[in-house]
PDB file of C-alpha atoms in Angstrom:
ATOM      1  CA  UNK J1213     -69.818-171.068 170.467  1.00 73.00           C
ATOM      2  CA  UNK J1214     -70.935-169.963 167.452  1.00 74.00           C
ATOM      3  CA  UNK J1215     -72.215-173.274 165.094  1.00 92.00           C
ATOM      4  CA  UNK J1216     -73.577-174.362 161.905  1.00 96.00           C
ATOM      5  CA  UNK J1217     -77.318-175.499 162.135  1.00 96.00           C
ATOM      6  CA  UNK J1218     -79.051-177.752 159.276  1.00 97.00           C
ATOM      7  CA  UNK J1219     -82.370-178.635 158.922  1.00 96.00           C
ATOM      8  CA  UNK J1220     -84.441-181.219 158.825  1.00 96.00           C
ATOM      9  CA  UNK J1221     -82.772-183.696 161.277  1.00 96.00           C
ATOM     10  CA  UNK J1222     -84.682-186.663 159.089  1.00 97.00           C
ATOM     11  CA  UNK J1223     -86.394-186.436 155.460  1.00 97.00           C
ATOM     12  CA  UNK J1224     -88.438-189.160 154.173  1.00 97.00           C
ATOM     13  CA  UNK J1225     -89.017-188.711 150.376  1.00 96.00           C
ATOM     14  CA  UNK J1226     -90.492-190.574 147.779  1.00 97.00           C
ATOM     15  CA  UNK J1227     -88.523-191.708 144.562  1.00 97.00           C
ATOM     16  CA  UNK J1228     -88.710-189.030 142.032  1.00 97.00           C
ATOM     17  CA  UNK J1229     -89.243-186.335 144.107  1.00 97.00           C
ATOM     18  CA  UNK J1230     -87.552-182.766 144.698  1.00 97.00           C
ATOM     19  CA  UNK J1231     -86.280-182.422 148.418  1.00 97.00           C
ATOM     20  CA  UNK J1232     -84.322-179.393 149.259  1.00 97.00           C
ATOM     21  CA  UNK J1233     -82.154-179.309 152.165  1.00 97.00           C
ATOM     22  CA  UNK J1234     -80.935-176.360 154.427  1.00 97.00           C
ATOM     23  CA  UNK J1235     -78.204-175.394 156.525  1.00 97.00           C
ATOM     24  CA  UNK J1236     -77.165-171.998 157.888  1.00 97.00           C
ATOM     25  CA  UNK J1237     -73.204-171.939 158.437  1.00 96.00           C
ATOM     26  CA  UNK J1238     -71.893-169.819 160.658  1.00 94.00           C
ATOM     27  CA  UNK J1239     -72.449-166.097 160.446  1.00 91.00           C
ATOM     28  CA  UNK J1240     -69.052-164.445 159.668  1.00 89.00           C
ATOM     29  CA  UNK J1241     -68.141-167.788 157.273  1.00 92.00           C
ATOM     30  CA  UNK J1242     -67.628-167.125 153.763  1.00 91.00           C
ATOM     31  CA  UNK J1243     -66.697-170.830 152.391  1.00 94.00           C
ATOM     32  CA  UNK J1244     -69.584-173.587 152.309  1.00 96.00           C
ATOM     33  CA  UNK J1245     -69.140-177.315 151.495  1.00 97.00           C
ATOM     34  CA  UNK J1246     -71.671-180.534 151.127  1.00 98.00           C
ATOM     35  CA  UNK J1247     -70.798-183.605 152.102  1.00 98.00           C
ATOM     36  CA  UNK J1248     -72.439-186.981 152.446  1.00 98.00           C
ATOM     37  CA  UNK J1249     -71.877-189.893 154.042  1.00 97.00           C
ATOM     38  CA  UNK J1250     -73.942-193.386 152.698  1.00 97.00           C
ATOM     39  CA  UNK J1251     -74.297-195.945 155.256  1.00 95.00           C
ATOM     40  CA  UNK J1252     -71.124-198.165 155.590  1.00 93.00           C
ATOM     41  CA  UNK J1253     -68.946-196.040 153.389  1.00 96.00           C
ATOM     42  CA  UNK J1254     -66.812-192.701 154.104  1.00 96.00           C
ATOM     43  CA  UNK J1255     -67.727-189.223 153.715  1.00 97.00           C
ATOM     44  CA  UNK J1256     -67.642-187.730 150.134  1.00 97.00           C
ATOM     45  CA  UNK J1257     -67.114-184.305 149.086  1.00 97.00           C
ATOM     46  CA  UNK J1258     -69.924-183.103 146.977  1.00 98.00           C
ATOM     47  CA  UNK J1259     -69.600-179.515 146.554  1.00 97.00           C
ATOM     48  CA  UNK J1260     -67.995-176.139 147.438  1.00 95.00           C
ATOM     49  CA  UNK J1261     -69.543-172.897 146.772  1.00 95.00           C
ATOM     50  CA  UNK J1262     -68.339-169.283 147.280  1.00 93.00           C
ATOM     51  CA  UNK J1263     -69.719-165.782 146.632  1.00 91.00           C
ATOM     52  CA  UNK J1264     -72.571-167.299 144.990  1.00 91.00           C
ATOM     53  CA  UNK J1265     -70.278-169.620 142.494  1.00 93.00           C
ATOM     54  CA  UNK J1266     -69.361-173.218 142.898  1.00 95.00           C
ATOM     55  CA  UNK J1267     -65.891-173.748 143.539  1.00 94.00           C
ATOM     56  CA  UNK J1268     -65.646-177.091 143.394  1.00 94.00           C
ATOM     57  CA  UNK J1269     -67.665-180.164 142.615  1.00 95.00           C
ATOM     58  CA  UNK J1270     -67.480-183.872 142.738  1.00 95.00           C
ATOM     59  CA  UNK J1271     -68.734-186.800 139.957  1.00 94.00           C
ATOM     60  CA  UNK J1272     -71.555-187.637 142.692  1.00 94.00           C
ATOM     61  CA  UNK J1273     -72.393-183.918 142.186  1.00 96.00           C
ATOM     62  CA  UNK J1274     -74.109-184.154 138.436  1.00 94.00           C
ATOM     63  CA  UNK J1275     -77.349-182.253 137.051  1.00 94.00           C
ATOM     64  CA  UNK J1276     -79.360-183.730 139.940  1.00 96.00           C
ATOM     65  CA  UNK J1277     -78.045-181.528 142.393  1.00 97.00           C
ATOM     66  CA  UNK J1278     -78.060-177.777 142.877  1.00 97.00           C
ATOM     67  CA  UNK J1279     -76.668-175.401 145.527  1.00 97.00           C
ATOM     68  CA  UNK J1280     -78.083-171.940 146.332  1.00 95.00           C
ATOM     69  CA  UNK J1281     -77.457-169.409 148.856  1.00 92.00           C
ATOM     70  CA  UNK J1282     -81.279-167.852 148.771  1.00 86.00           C
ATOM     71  CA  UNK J1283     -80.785-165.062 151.418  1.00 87.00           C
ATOM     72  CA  UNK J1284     -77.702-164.116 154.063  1.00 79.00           C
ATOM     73  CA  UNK J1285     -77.924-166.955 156.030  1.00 87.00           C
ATOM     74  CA  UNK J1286     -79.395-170.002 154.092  1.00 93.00           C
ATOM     75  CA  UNK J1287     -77.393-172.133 151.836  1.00 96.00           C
ATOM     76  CA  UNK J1288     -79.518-175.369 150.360  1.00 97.00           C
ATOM     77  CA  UNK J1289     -78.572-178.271 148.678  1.00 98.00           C
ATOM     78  CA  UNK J1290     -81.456-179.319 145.876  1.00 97.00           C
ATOM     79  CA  UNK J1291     -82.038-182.695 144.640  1.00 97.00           C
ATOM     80  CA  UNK J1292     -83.890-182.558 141.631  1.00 95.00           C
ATOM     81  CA  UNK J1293     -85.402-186.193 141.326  1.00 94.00           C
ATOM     82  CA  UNK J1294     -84.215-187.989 143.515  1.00 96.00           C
ATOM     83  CA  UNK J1295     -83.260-191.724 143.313  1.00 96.00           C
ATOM     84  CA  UNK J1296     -82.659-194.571 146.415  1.00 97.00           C
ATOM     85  CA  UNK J1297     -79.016-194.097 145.962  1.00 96.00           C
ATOM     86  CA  UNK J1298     -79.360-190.760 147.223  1.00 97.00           C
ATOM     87  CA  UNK J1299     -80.259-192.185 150.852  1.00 98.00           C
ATOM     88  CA  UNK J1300     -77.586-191.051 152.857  1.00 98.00           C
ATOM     89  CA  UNK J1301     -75.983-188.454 155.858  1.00 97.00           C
ATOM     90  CA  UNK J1302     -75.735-184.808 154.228  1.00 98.00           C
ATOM     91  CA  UNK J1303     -73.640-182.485 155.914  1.00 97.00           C
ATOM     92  CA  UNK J1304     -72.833-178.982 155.636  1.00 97.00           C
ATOM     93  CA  UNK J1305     -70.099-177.608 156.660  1.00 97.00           C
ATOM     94  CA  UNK J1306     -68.345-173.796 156.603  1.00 96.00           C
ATOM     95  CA  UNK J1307     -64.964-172.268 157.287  1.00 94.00           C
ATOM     96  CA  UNK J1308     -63.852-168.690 157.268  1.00 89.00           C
ATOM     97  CA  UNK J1309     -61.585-168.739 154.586  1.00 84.00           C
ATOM     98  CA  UNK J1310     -60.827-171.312 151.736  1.00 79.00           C
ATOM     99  CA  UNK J1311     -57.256-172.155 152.202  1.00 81.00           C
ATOM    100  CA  UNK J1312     -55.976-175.984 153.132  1.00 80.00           C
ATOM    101  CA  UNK J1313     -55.586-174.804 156.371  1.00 84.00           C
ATOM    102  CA  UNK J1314     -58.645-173.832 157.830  1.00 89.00           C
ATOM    103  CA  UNK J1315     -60.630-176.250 160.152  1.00 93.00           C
ATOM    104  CA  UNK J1316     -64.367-177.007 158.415  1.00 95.00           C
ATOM    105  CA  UNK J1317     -67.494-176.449 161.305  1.00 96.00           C
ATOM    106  CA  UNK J1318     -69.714-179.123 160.532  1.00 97.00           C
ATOM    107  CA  UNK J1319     -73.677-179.424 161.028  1.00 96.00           C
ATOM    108  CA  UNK J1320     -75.042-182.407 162.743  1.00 95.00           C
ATOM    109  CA  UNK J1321     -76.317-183.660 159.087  1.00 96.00           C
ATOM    110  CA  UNK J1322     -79.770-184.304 157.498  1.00 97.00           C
ATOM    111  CA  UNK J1323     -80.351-188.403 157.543  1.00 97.00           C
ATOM    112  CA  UNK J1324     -82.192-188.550 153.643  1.00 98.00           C
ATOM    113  CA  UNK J1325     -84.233-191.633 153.141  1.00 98.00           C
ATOM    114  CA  UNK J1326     -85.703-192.361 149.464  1.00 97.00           C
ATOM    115  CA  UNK J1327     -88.541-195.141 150.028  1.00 96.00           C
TER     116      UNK J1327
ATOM    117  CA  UNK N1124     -58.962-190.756 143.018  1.00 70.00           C
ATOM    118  CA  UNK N1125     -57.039-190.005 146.728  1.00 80.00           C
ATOM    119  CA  UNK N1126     -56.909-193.007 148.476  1.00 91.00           C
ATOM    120  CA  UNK N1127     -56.841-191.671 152.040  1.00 97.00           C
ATOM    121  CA  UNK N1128     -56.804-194.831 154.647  1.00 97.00           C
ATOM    122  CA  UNK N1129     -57.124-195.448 158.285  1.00 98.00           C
ATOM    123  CA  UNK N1130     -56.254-198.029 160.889  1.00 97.00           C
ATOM    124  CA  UNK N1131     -57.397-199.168 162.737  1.00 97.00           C
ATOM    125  CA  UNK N1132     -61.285-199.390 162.000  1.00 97.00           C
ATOM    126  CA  UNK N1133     -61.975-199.632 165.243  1.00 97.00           C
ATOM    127  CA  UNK N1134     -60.812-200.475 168.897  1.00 96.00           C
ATOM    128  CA  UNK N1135     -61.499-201.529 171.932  1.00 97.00           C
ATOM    129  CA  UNK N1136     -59.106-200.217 175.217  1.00 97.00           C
ATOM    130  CA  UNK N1137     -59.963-199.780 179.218  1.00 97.00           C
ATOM    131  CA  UNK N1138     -59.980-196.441 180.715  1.00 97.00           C
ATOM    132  CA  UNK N1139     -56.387-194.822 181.662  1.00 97.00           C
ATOM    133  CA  UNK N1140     -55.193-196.918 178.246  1.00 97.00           C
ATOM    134  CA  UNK N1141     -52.817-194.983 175.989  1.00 97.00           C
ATOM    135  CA  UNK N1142     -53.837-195.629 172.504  1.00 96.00           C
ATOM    136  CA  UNK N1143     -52.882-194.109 168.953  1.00 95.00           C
ATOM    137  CA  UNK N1144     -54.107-194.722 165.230  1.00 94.00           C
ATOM    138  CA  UNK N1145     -52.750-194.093 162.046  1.00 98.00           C
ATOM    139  CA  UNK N1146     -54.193-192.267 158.638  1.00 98.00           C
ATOM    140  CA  UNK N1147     -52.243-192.878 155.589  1.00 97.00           C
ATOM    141  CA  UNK N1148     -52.457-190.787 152.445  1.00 97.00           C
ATOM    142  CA  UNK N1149     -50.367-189.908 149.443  1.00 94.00           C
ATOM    143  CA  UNK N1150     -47.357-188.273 150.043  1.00 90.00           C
ATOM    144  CA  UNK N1151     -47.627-186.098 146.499  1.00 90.00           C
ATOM    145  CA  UNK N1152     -49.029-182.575 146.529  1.00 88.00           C
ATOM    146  CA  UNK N1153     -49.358-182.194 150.075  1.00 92.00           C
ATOM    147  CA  UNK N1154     -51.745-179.178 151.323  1.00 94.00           C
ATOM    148  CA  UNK N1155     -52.826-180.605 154.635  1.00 95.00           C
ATOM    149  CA  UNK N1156     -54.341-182.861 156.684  1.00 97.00           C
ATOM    150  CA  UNK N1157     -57.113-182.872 159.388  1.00 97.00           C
ATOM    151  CA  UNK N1158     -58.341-184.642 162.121  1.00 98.00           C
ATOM    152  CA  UNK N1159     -61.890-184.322 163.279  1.00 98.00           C
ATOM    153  CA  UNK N1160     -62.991-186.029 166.311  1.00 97.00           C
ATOM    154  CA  UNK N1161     -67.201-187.655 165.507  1.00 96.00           C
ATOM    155  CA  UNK N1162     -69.514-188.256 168.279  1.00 94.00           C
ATOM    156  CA  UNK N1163     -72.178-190.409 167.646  1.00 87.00           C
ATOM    157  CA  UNK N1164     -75.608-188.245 166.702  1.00 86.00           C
ATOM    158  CA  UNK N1165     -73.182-185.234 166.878  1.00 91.00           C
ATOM    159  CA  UNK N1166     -71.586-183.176 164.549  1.00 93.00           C
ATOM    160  CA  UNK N1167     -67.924-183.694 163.255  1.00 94.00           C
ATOM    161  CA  UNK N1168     -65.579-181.337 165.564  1.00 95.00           C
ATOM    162  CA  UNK N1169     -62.535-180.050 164.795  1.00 95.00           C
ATOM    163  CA  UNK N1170     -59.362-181.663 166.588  1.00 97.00           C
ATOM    164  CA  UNK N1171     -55.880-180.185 164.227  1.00 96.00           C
ATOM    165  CA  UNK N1172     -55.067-178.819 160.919  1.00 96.00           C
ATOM    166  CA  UNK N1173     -51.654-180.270 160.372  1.00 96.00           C
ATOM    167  CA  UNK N1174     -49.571-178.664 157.123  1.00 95.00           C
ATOM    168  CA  UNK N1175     -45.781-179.141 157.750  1.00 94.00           C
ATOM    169  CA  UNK N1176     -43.529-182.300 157.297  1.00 93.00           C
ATOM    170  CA  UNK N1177     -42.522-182.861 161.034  1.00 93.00           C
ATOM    171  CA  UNK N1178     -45.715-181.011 162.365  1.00 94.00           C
ATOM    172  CA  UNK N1179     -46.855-182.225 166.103  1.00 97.00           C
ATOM    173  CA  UNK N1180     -50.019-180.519 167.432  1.00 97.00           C
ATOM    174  CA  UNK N1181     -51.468-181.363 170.929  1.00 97.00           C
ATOM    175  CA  UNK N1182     -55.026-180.673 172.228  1.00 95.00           C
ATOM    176  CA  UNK N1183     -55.197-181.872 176.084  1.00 96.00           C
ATOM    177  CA  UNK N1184     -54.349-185.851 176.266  1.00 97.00           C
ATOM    178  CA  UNK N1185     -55.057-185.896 172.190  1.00 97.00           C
ATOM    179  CA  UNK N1186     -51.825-185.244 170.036  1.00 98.00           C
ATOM    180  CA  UNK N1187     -51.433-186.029 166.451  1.00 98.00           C
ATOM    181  CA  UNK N1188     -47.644-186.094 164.413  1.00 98.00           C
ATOM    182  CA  UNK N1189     -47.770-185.587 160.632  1.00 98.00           C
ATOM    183  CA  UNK N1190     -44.845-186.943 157.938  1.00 97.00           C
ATOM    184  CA  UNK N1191     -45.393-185.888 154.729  1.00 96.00           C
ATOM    185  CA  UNK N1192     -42.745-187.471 152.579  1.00 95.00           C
ATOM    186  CA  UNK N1193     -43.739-190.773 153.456  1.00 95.00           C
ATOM    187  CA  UNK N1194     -47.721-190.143 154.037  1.00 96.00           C
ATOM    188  CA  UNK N1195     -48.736-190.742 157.540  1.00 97.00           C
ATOM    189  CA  UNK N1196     -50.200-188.981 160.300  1.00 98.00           C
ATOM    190  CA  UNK N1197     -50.759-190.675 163.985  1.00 98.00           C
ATOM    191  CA  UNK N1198     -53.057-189.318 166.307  1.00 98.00           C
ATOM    192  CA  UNK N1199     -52.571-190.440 170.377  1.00 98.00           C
ATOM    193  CA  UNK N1200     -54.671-190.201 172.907  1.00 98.00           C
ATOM    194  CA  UNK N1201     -52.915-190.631 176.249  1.00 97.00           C
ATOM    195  CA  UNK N1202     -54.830-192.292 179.401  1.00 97.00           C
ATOM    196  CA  UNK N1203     -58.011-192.892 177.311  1.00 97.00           C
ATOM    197  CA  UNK N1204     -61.742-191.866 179.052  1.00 97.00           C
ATOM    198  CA  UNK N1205     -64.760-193.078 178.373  1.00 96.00           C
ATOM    199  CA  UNK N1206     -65.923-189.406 176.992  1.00 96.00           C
ATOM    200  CA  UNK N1207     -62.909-190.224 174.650  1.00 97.00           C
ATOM    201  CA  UNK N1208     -65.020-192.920 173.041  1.00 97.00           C
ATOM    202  CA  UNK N1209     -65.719-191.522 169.151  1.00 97.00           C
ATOM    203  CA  UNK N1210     -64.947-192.201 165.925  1.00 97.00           C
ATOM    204  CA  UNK N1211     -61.861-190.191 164.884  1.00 98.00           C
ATOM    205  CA  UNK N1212     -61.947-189.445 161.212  1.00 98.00           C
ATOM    206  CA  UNK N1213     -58.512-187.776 158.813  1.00 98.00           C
ATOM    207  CA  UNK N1214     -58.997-186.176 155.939  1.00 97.00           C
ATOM    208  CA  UNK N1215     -56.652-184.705 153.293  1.00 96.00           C
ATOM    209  CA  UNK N1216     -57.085-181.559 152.347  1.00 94.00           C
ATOM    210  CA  UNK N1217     -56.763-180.305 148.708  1.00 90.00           C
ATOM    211  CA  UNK N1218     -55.797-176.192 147.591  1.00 88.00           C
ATOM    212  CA  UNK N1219     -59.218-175.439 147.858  1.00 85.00           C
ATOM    213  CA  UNK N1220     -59.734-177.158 150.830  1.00 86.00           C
ATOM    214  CA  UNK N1221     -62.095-179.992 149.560  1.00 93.00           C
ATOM    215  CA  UNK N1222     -61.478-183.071 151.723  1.00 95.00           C
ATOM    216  CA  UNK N1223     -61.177-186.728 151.286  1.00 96.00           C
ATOM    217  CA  UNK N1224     -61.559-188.540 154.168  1.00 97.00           C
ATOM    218  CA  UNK N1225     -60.463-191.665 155.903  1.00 97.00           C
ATOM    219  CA  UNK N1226     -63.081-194.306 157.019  1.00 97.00           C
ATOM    220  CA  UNK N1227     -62.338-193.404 160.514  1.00 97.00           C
ATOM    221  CA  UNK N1228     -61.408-195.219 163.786  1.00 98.00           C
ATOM    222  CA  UNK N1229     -63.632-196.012 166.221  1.00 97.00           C
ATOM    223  CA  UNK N1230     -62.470-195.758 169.808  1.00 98.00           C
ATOM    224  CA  UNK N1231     -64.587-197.744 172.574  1.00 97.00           C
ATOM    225  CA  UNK N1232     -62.842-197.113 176.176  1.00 97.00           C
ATOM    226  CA  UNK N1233     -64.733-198.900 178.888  1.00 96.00           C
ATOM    227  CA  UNK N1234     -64.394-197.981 182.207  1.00 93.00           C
TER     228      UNK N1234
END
């Protein structure tokens, strides 16, 4: 069965610094989403994207973050500077249309850790 | 801000236990709710996408019932396993299908 993929299973990052993350969603998917998940607290929407535009975005998602679909397959999630707040689960997630109705595949996550 | 809630956080039942749990959201521009089913170290996998007041979907011993007007879904599991054991997670869907979840239940069965 077809599923979405996200690398790197763990990043380690320094305050301050840029960290990009991937995911490739599934190959006939059109709709892509970001969540995140800090430790002890529920998963939060951060952003939607679709031919090439954000849809949607959350407050969490401010001038820090950035999303990009670089090629056919990749889309990336770009922290700018990043801050120990930002430690948390990142998921991606796709679906094959945008409606309400359509189930979300999700990745198995990048765990973030700002040291 | 959607306040979407479940109950309850987590629970504890033997194997061949029925069980269910409830997800409360607001009741006010309704587009739909899901349930996702979250293994630990796994991804979040797809269990129903429920849209109608009255809705009842059913996945092998895992059902779920939705009521809209009042803003509550319940999911069941009937003769719980231990491959059962997860956390099982609502969210509410929005038009452009951005969820808010719940905090999630966690299910232990022992055997």
């Amino acid at each position: 069965e077809p599923e979405v993929t996200q690398t790197p299973s763990h990043q380690v990052t320094q305050m301050g610094q840029e960290v990009i993350l991937r995911c490739v969603p599934i190959s006939n998917h059109l709709y892509f989403y970001w969540y995140r998940q800090i430790l002890g607290q529920k998963v939060e929407f951060l952003v939607s994207f679709y031919n090439n535009e954000i849809s949607e975005k959350s407050e969490i998602f401010d001038d820090q973050f950035s999303v990009e679909r670089p090629d056919g397959s990749n889309f990336t999630l770009k922290i700018r500077s990043t801050k120990l707040e930002d430690s948390a689960m990142y998921f991606c997630a796709s679906s094959g249309q945008g409606h309400s109705n359509q189930p979300q595949h999700f990745g198995d996550g990048t765990r973030l850790s700002i040291l | 801000i959607l306040n979407v809630e479940q109950s309850p956080q987590s629970l504890h039942v033997q194997e061949g236990d029925s069980t269910n749990f409830t997800c409360s959201f607001p009741s006010s521009n309704f587009y739909a709710l899901h349930w996702y089913r979250w293994e630990t170290a796994k991804s979040p996998e797809a269990l129903f996408v429920m849209t109608l007041n009255g809705d009842e979907k059913k996945k092998g011993r895992i059902s779920a019932t939705l009521n809209t007007k009042e803003g509550y879904s319940y999911l069941y599991i009937k003769g719980s396993q231990p491959e059962d054991s997860a956390t099982y997670l609502c969210a509410l869907g929005n038009a452009g299908n951005m969820l808010t979840f719940g905090g999630g239940t966690r299910l232990m069965v022992k055997p």
